[in-house]
Tab-separated table of C-alpha atoms in Angstrom:
chain	number	residue	atom	x	y	z
A	242	ALA	CA	-22.935	-5.048	47.611
A	243	GLU	CA	-25.970	-3.243	48.985
A	244	GLY	CA	-27.355	-0.858	46.392
A	245	GLY	CA	-24.793	-1.886	43.796
A	246	LEU	CA	-22.791	-4.662	42.179
A	247	ALA	CA	-19.602	-6.400	43.243
A	248	GLY	CA	-17.342	-8.228	40.842
A	249	LEU	CA	-13.988	-9.949	40.445
A	250	LEU	CA	-11.652	-9.284	37.530
A	251	GLU	CA	-10.002	-12.306	35.943
A	252	TYR	CA	-7.626	-11.947	33.006
A	253	SER	CA	-4.989	-13.881	31.093
A	254	CYS	CA	-1.484	-12.905	32.136
A	255	ASP	CA	-0.294	-14.068	28.711
A	256	LEU	CA	-2.363	-11.339	27.047
A	257	PHE	CA	-2.558	-8.445	29.511
A	258	ASP	CA	-0.343	-6.777	32.075
A	259	PRO	CA	-1.991	-5.680	35.369
A	260	GLU	CA	-2.160	-2.015	34.360
A	261	THR	CA	-3.980	-2.785	31.098
A	262	ALA	CA	-6.433	-5.115	32.825
A	263	GLU	CA	-7.181	-2.464	35.447
A	264	ARG	CA	-7.802	0.174	32.779
A	265	ILE	CA	-10.261	-2.109	30.990
A	266	CYS	CA	-12.047	-2.723	34.280
A	267	GLU	CA	-12.203	1.003	35.034
A	268	ARG	CA	-13.723	1.701	31.619
A	269	PHE	CA	-16.323	-1.013	32.127
A	270	VAL	CA	-17.285	0.470	35.497
A	271	ARG	CA	-17.451	3.918	33.885
A	272	VAL	CA	-19.898	2.637	31.270
A	273	LEU	CA	-22.083	0.909	33.883
A	274	THR	CA	-22.103	4.009	36.093
A	275	ALA	CA	-23.142	6.274	33.223
A	276	ALA	CA	-25.865	3.866	32.091
A	277	ALA	CA	-27.267	3.571	35.621
A	278	ALA	CA	-27.250	7.338	36.094
A	279	GLU	CA	-29.006	8.039	32.780
A	280	PRO	CA	-30.866	4.938	31.534
A	281	ASP	CA	-32.118	6.787	28.437
A	282	LEU	CA	-28.639	7.931	27.380
A	283	ARG	CA	-27.657	6.622	23.945
A	284	ILE	CA	-24.746	4.195	24.138
A	285	GLY	CA	-22.752	6.260	21.667
A	286	ARG	CA	-22.859	9.215	24.072
A	287	ILE	CA	-21.273	7.338	26.971
A	288	GLU	CA	-17.718	8.470	27.718
A	289	VAL	CA	-15.603	5.313	27.882
A	290	LEU	CA	-12.315	7.168	28.408
A	291	ASP	CA	-11.529	9.560	31.214
A	292	ALA	CA	-10.172	13.051	30.520
A	293	ASP	CA	-6.497	12.029	30.727
A	294	GLU	CA	-6.957	9.042	28.398
A	295	ARG	CA	-8.845	11.153	25.866
A	296	ARG	CA	-6.140	13.839	25.942
A	297	GLN	CA	-3.445	11.205	25.447
A	298	GLY	CA	-5.250	9.710	22.459
A	299	LEU	CA	-6.056	13.003	20.779
A	300	GLU	CA	-2.864	14.889	21.545
A	301	GLY	CA	-0.141	12.739	23.078
A	302	TRP	CA	-0.188	10.013	20.424
A	303	SER	CA	-0.916	12.250	17.453
A	304	SER	CA	1.652	13.917	15.253
A	305	ALA	CA	1.430	17.658	14.877
A	306	PRO	CA	-0.586	18.607	11.787
A	307	ARG	CA	1.613	19.391	8.811
A	308	ALA	CA	0.867	21.196	5.595
A	309	VAL	CA	0.955	18.886	2.574
A	310	GLU	CA	0.481	20.117	-0.968
A	311	ALA	CA	-2.540	18.291	-2.319
A	312	LEU	CA	-1.549	16.535	-5.548
A	313	THR	CA	-2.935	13.553	-7.420
A	314	ALA	CA	-0.821	10.485	-8.103
A	315	ALA	CA	-0.392	11.569	-11.728
A	316	GLU	CA	0.778	15.031	-10.631
A	317	LEU	CA	3.261	13.544	-8.160
A	318	PHE	CA	4.816	11.376	-10.872
A	319	ALA	CA	4.903	14.299	-13.330
A	320	ALA	CA	6.759	16.407	-10.766
A	321	ARG	CA	9.303	13.643	-10.271
A	322	VAL	CA	9.891	13.338	-14.038
A	323	ALA	CA	10.321	17.098	-14.401
A	324	ALA	CA	12.792	17.246	-11.502
A	325	ALA	CA	15.160	14.538	-12.780
A	326	PRO	CA	14.183	13.165	-16.199
A	327	ASP	CA	17.431	11.271	-16.749
A	328	ALA	CA	17.585	9.600	-13.335
A	329	PRO	CA	16.794	5.870	-13.188
A	330	ALA	CA	13.157	5.286	-12.232
A	331	LEU	CA	12.570	1.585	-12.867
A	332	LEU	CA	15.078	-1.247	-12.374
A	333	PHE	CA	14.408	-4.795	-13.537
A	334	GLU	CA	16.184	-7.910	-14.721
A	335	GLY	CA	18.151	-6.999	-17.808
A	336	GLY	CA	17.735	-3.258	-17.795
A	337	GLU	CA	16.385	-0.012	-16.452
A	338	LEU	CA	14.263	2.935	-17.549
A	339	SER	CA	14.949	6.557	-16.769
A	340	ALA	CA	12.100	8.740	-15.571
A	341	ALA	CA	11.776	10.288	-19.037
A	342	GLU	CA	11.850	6.906	-20.796
A	343	LEU	CA	9.231	5.524	-18.441
A	344	ASP	CA	7.072	8.623	-18.865
A	345	ALA	CA	7.201	8.350	-22.660
A	346	ARG	CA	5.862	4.787	-22.505
A	347	VAL	CA	3.250	5.845	-19.980
A	348	THR	CA	2.065	8.771	-22.096
A	349	LYS	CA	1.592	6.669	-25.222
A	350	LEU	CA	-0.430	4.059	-23.362
A	351	ALA	CA	-2.423	6.804	-21.625
A	352	ARG	CA	-3.359	8.339	-24.978
A	353	TYR	CA	-4.433	4.904	-26.185
A	354	LEU	CA	-6.587	4.465	-23.065
A	355	VAL	CA	-8.172	7.894	-23.510
A	356	GLY	CA	-9.100	6.837	-27.024
A	357	MET	CA	-10.794	3.798	-25.490
A	358	GLY	CA	-12.897	6.065	-23.286
A	359	VAL	CA	-10.897	5.997	-20.050
A	360	GLY	CA	-11.211	9.105	-17.890
A	361	PRO	CA	-12.151	10.241	-14.372
A	362	GLU	CA	-14.448	7.843	-12.495
A	363	SER	CA	-13.684	4.959	-14.872
A	364	PHE	CA	-11.953	1.790	-13.716
A	365	VAL	CA	-9.387	-0.240	-15.630
A	366	ALA	CA	-8.642	-3.772	-14.447
A	367	LEU	CA	-4.985	-4.785	-14.641
A	368	ALA	CA	-4.693	-8.571	-14.844
A	369	LEU	CA	-0.915	-8.433	-14.791
A	370	PRO	CA	1.825	-9.948	-12.621
A	371	ARG	CA	4.627	-7.918	-11.048
A	372	SER	CA	6.333	-6.509	-14.125
A	373	VAL	CA	7.386	-3.439	-16.051
A	374	GLU	CA	4.083	-3.652	-17.928
A	375	LEU	CA	2.154	-3.401	-14.671
A	376	VAL	CA	3.994	-0.256	-13.564
A	377	VAL	CA	3.506	1.379	-16.968
A	378	ALA	CA	-0.180	0.447	-16.963
A	379	VAL	CA	-0.817	1.872	-13.479
A	380	LEU	CA	0.819	5.185	-14.363
A	381	ALA	CA	-0.965	5.305	-17.735
A	382	VAL	CA	-4.373	4.773	-16.148
A	383	TRP	CA	-3.678	7.680	-13.784
A	384	LYS	CA	-2.468	9.915	-16.601
A	385	ALA	CA	-5.650	9.116	-18.525
A	386	GLY	CA	-7.600	10.169	-15.434
A	387	GLY	CA	-8.899	6.744	-14.451
A	388	ALA	CA	-8.445	4.394	-11.521
A	389	TYR	CA	-6.913	0.947	-11.607
A	390	LEU	CA	-8.205	-2.350	-10.261
A	391	PRO	CA	-5.320	-4.790	-9.659
A	392	VAL	CA	-6.220	-8.392	-10.430
A	393	ASP	CA	-3.530	-10.877	-9.467
A	394	PRO	CA	-3.519	-13.552	-12.209
A	395	ALA	CA	-2.589	-16.106	-9.526
A	396	TYR	CA	-5.951	-15.646	-7.811
A	397	PRO	CA	-8.563	-18.427	-8.103
A	398	ALA	CA	-10.789	-18.081	-11.164
A	399	GLU	CA	-13.883	-17.640	-8.991
A	400	ARG	CA	-12.378	-14.660	-7.167
A	401	ILE	CA	-11.250	-13.025	-10.408
A	402	SER	CA	-14.725	-13.436	-11.895
A	403	TYR	CA	-16.349	-11.977	-8.797
A	404	MET	CA	-14.052	-8.935	-8.761
A	405	LEU	CA	-14.647	-8.165	-12.435
A	406	ASP	CA	-18.402	-8.705	-12.180
A	407	ASP	CA	-18.614	-6.515	-9.088
A	408	ALA	CA	-16.348	-3.658	-10.227
A	409	ARG	CA	-17.463	-3.712	-13.877
A	410	PRO	CA	-14.279	-2.099	-15.208
A	411	GLN	CA	-14.359	-0.276	-18.494
A	412	LEU	CA	-11.318	-2.174	-19.742
A	413	VAL	CA	-9.234	-5.188	-18.772
A	414	LEU	CA	-5.525	-5.006	-19.590
A	415	THR	CA	-3.509	-8.207	-19.534
A	416	ARG	CA	-0.546	-10.004	-21.090
A	417	SER	CA	-0.547	-13.038	-23.372
A	418	ASP	CA	1.073	-15.365	-20.818
A	419	VAL	CA	-1.733	-14.735	-18.291
A	420	ALA	CA	-4.609	-13.823	-20.616
A	421	ASP	CA	-6.257	-17.192	-19.980
A	422	ARG	CA	-6.887	-16.054	-16.391
A	423	VAL	CA	-9.415	-13.494	-17.656
A	424	PRO	CA	-12.872	-15.145	-17.630
A	425	ASP	CA	-14.289	-16.253	-20.968
A	426	GLY	CA	-16.624	-13.790	-22.571
A	427	ARG	CA	-14.987	-10.729	-21.041
A	428	PRO	CA	-13.060	-8.727	-23.644
A	429	ALA	CA	-9.487	-7.990	-22.680
A	430	THR	CA	-6.754	-5.888	-24.239
A	431	VAL	CA	-3.573	-7.951	-24.493
A	432	LEU	CA	-0.734	-5.470	-24.190
A	433	ASP	CA	1.858	-7.605	-25.979
A	434	ASP	CA	-0.442	-8.400	-28.903
A	435	PRO	CA	1.264	-7.059	-32.080
A	436	ALA	CA	-1.817	-5.066	-33.077
A	437	VAL	CA	-2.069	-3.432	-29.652
A	438	ILE	CA	1.671	-2.712	-29.591
A	439	ALA	CA	1.377	-1.006	-32.986
A	440	ALA	CA	-1.650	1.029	-31.882
A	441	VAL	CA	0.083	2.209	-28.711
A	442	GLU	CA	3.344	3.027	-30.504
A	443	ALA	CA	1.407	5.113	-33.018
A	444	GLN	CA	0.354	7.467	-30.233
A	445	SER	CA	2.191	10.725	-29.608
A	446	ALA	CA	4.609	10.912	-26.676
A	447	ALA	CA	3.813	14.601	-26.190
A	448	GLU	CA	2.881	15.291	-22.583
A	449	ILE	CA	-0.770	15.260	-21.576
A	450	VAL	CA	-2.213	16.553	-18.316
A	451	SER	CA	-4.275	14.112	-16.305
A	452	PRO	CA	-7.874	15.298	-15.849
A	453	ALA	CA	-8.148	13.490	-12.496
A	454	ARG	CA	-8.966	15.500	-9.384
A	455	LEU	CA	-8.294	14.747	-5.730
A	456	SER	CA	-11.838	13.496	-5.225
A	457	ASN	CA	-11.617	11.025	-8.107
A	458	PRO	CA	-10.738	7.362	-7.442
A	459	ALA	CA	-7.081	6.376	-7.758
A	460	TYR	CA	-7.527	2.626	-7.267
A	461	VAL	CA	-9.869	-0.004	-5.903
A	462	ILE	CA	-8.608	-2.884	-3.765
A	463	TYR	CA	-10.637	-5.984	-2.952
A	464	THR	CA	-10.207	-7.039	0.665
A	465	SER	CA	-11.478	-10.223	2.298
A	466	GLY	CA	-14.571	-8.444	3.636
A	467	SER	CA	-16.329	-9.107	6.936
A	468	THR	CA	-18.899	-11.341	5.221
A	469	GLY	CA	-16.318	-13.633	3.687
A	470	ARG	CA	-16.923	-12.233	0.203
A	471	PRO	CA	-14.362	-9.838	-1.269
A	472	LYS	CA	-15.230	-6.180	-0.736
A	473	GLY	CA	-14.054	-3.451	-3.073
A	474	VAL	CA	-12.556	-0.427	-1.327
A	475	VAL	CA	-12.287	2.659	-3.528
A	476	VAL	CA	-9.421	4.974	-2.557
A	477	SER	CA	-9.270	8.515	-3.920
A	478	HIS	CA	-6.233	10.628	-4.762
A	479	ALA	CA	-6.878	12.797	-1.689
A	480	GLY	CA	-4.705	10.792	0.701
A	481	VAL	CA	-1.782	10.027	-1.613
A	482	ALA	CA	0.295	13.143	-0.893
A	483	GLY	CA	-0.153	12.699	2.857
A	484	MET	CA	1.030	9.093	2.658
A	485	LEU	CA	4.066	10.199	0.657
A	486	ALA	CA	4.886	12.876	3.240
A	487	THR	CA	4.846	10.202	5.947
A	488	GLN	CA	7.181	8.013	3.906
A	489	LEU	CA	9.632	10.873	3.450
A	490	GLU	CA	9.522	11.720	7.158
A	491	ARG	CA	9.776	8.238	8.669
A	492	ALA	CA	11.917	6.484	6.033
A	493	PRO	CA	13.760	9.241	4.133
A	494	VAL	CA	13.910	8.262	0.478
A	495	GLY	CA	15.132	10.079	-2.604
A	496	PRO	CA	17.735	10.037	-5.390
A	497	GLY	CA	20.019	7.067	-4.935
A	498	SER	CA	17.419	5.061	-3.012
A	499	ARG	CA	16.235	1.698	-4.342
A	500	VAL	CA	12.724	0.604	-3.335
A	501	LEU	CA	11.605	-3.011	-3.701
A	502	GLN	CA	8.139	-3.692	-5.115
A	503	PHE	CA	7.430	-6.846	-3.120
A	504	ALA	CA	3.705	-7.088	-2.449
A	505	SER	CA	1.207	-8.716	-4.782
A	506	PRO	CA	-0.354	-6.006	-6.955
A	507	SER	CA	-3.747	-6.884	-5.473
A	508	PHE	CA	-2.675	-5.694	-2.001
A	509	ASP	CA	-2.684	-1.984	-1.203
A	510	VAL	CA	0.864	-2.312	0.135
A	511	ALA	CA	1.957	-2.574	-3.506
A	512	PHE	CA	0.761	1.020	-3.911
A	513	TRP	CA	2.967	2.010	-0.942
A	514	ASP	CA	5.967	0.479	-2.739
A	515	LEU	CA	5.115	2.119	-6.040
A	516	ALA	CA	4.627	5.586	-4.546
A	517	MET	CA	7.824	5.394	-2.502
A	518	GLY	CA	9.811	4.312	-5.541
A	519	LEU	CA	8.333	6.518	-8.261
A	520	PHE	CA	7.218	9.758	-6.596
A	521	THR	CA	10.384	10.578	-4.644
A	522	GLY	CA	13.274	10.521	-7.098
A	523	ALA	CA	14.223	6.987	-6.079
A	524	ALA	CA	14.103	3.925	-8.345
A	525	LEU	CA	11.540	1.140	-8.085
A	526	VAL	CA	12.948	-2.396	-8.242
A	527	VAL	CA	10.630	-4.858	-10.003
A	528	ALA	CA	11.237	-8.609	-9.936
A	529	PRO	CA	8.989	-11.556	-10.854
A	530	ALA	CA	7.193	-13.386	-8.057
A	531	GLU	CA	9.446	-16.452	-8.288
A	532	LYS	CA	12.451	-14.257	-7.444
A	533	LEU	CA	10.800	-12.954	-4.272
A	534	VAL	CA	10.501	-16.261	-2.419
A	535	PRO	CA	11.765	-15.813	1.167
A	536	GLY	CA	15.299	-17.112	1.391
A	537	GLU	CA	18.152	-17.067	-1.070
A	538	GLU	CA	16.042	-15.823	-4.007
A	539	LEU	CA	14.782	-12.745	-2.178
A	540	ALA	CA	18.204	-12.102	-0.637
A	541	GLN	CA	19.760	-12.066	-4.113
A	542	VAL	CA	17.239	-9.483	-5.315
A	543	LEU	CA	17.896	-7.287	-2.273
A	544	THR	CA	21.663	-7.410	-2.677
A	545	GLY	CA	21.818	-7.531	-6.476
A	546	PHE	CA	19.794	-4.353	-6.927
A	547	GLY	CA	21.192	-2.642	-3.843
A	548	VAL	CA	17.746	-2.251	-2.294
A	549	THR	CA	17.679	0.433	0.411
A	550	HIS	CA	13.949	0.396	1.268
A	551	ALA	CA	11.689	-2.650	1.529
A	552	LEU	CA	8.327	-3.344	3.121
A	553	LEU	CA	8.001	-7.034	3.988
A	554	PRO	CA	5.506	-9.074	6.022
A	555	PRO	CA	6.825	-10.296	9.395
A	556	VAL	CA	6.337	-13.902	8.254
A	557	VAL	CA	8.888	-13.279	5.477
A	558	LEU	CA	11.368	-11.754	7.915
A	559	ALA	CA	10.857	-14.661	10.311
A	560	ALA	CA	11.778	-17.108	7.533
A	561	MET	CA	15.042	-15.348	6.652
A	562	GLU	CA	18.337	-14.787	8.385
A	563	PRO	CA	19.496	-11.167	8.510
A	564	SER	CA	22.974	-10.351	7.272
A	565	ASP	CA	25.116	-7.251	6.868
A	566	GLU	CA	24.517	-7.370	3.104
A	567	LEU	CA	20.729	-6.961	3.386
A	568	LEU	CA	19.638	-3.298	3.419
A	569	PRO	CA	22.794	-2.085	5.213
A	570	GLY	CA	21.956	1.266	6.774
A	571	GLY	CA	18.628	1.211	4.946
A	572	PHE	CA	14.992	1.086	5.951
A	573	LEU	CA	13.066	-2.120	6.555
A	574	MET	CA	9.326	-1.781	7.082
A	575	ALA	CA	7.082	-4.543	8.413
A	576	ALA	CA	3.347	-4.662	7.725
A	577	GLY	CA	0.436	-6.990	7.128
A	578	GLU	CA	0.404	-8.744	10.503
A	579	ALA	CA	1.676	-8.454	14.072
A	580	LEU	CA	5.437	-7.925	14.313
A	581	PRO	CA	6.913	-10.335	16.907
A	582	GLY	CA	9.590	-9.054	19.251
A	583	GLU	CA	11.869	-11.893	18.192
A	584	VAL	CA	11.831	-10.584	14.613
A	585	VAL	CA	12.561	-7.058	15.848
A	586	GLY	CA	15.530	-8.350	17.815
A	587	ARG	CA	17.028	-10.131	14.813
A	588	TRP	CA	16.410	-7.532	12.112
A	589	SER	CA	16.781	-4.138	13.815
A	590	PRO	CA	20.609	-4.112	14.127
A	591	GLY	CA	22.288	-2.519	11.113
A	592	ARG	CA	19.162	-0.953	9.617
A	593	THR	CA	16.124	1.097	10.627
A	594	LEU	CA	13.108	-1.126	11.293
A	595	LEU	CA	9.641	0.444	11.197
A	596	ASN	CA	6.241	-1.034	12.007
A	597	VAL	CA	3.460	-0.009	9.593
A	598	TYR	CA	-0.257	-0.592	10.067
A	599	GLY	CA	-3.463	0.602	8.477
A	600	PRO	CA	-6.698	-0.465	6.801
A	601	THR	CA	-7.036	-0.089	3.045
A	602	GLU	CA	-9.458	2.797	3.545
A	603	SER	CA	-6.703	4.930	5.115
A	604	THR	CA	-4.559	4.978	1.932
A	605	VAL	CA	-2.435	2.020	3.058
A	606	ALA	CA	-1.176	3.213	6.451
A	607	ALA	CA	-2.814	4.799	9.483
A	608	THR	CA	0.178	4.460	11.814
A	609	VAL	CA	3.936	4.253	11.270
A	610	SER	CA	6.335	3.906	14.181
A	611	GLY	CA	8.048	7.214	14.836
A	612	SER	CA	11.582	5.846	15.033
A	613	GLY	CA	13.480	2.655	14.437
A	614	LEU	CA	12.501	-0.312	16.596
A	615	SER	CA	15.081	-2.166	18.653
A	616	GLY	CA	15.320	-4.768	21.376
A	617	SER	CA	13.032	-7.779	21.510
A	618	ALA	CA	9.790	-6.286	22.814
A	619	THR	CA	6.702	-6.743	20.664
A	620	PRO	CA	5.815	-3.287	19.247
């Protein structure tokens, strides 16, 4: 066109509806118009959205701010123990631990860790599988004031070595059956070694107050990284209480609830499970990895422990058939990848299905669907 540009918009109907394609085109034209009007304008100053779109993003899609008491992870667990010390806190094959029993084990290990120099700003690597020992170790590191680095023993040796070399943790805690996964030459504390057991048991179970502050690290998670090499993301205690408030609002959980710890400890979603199970008055259900295989094994764990809350990847849900016995009236959360509409259609009846998304930096979740999903539309 004279004095301007003319163009034709082509788009894939499999990926975009007409309205979305038109909005993208309008934004592109808006950018070109602004650049032509002010050639020296920095790209970051160009308004891509119009006033209505900006208002929708900032106000229409945002929850109203809510006041959340700022507490560290250690303080949240201590409050739960004080509120109901005799209530079950940890369920596992062959037994359970009350909140007070779990706290006593945590305190003794925390005192042992303090004696080893663990405190605020120090990292402790946990080369442990899903287990009671892992839960105790995480809570003990927090009570000592430190931050934990989860190291899945099933990871390739090269990745484990890289994570430990990069993070340089003060201590590595492991168990005898997976101790060979810790690289040679790196000292590790084997929690089920008789000498270590005796040293931990010799500690007092009298309560200690964690010296950690909101600004201190709570954990570090290694993600894939944009370069292909794992990247350590340090997450502070500052966002933990806000995440917990979201859990309580979107998937009400409390005494009587049973929360499955499904994710590998090296994924931040495992922290979501742990917080939901241990900071709310509910009980955390811990099962070994071989019992969490999609299908009959996982179904037996869900029904056998009476799980009411579970966060599972869509690929796991796609591989299983829903039934009335699986989380009846409970809360099923999907995260880790796109949630297909077909999965929503199969799993939403009989339970509340929520879609959860967020980068590790956002303390697990940045968005959680406001109400239960239904139908077969892709959320």
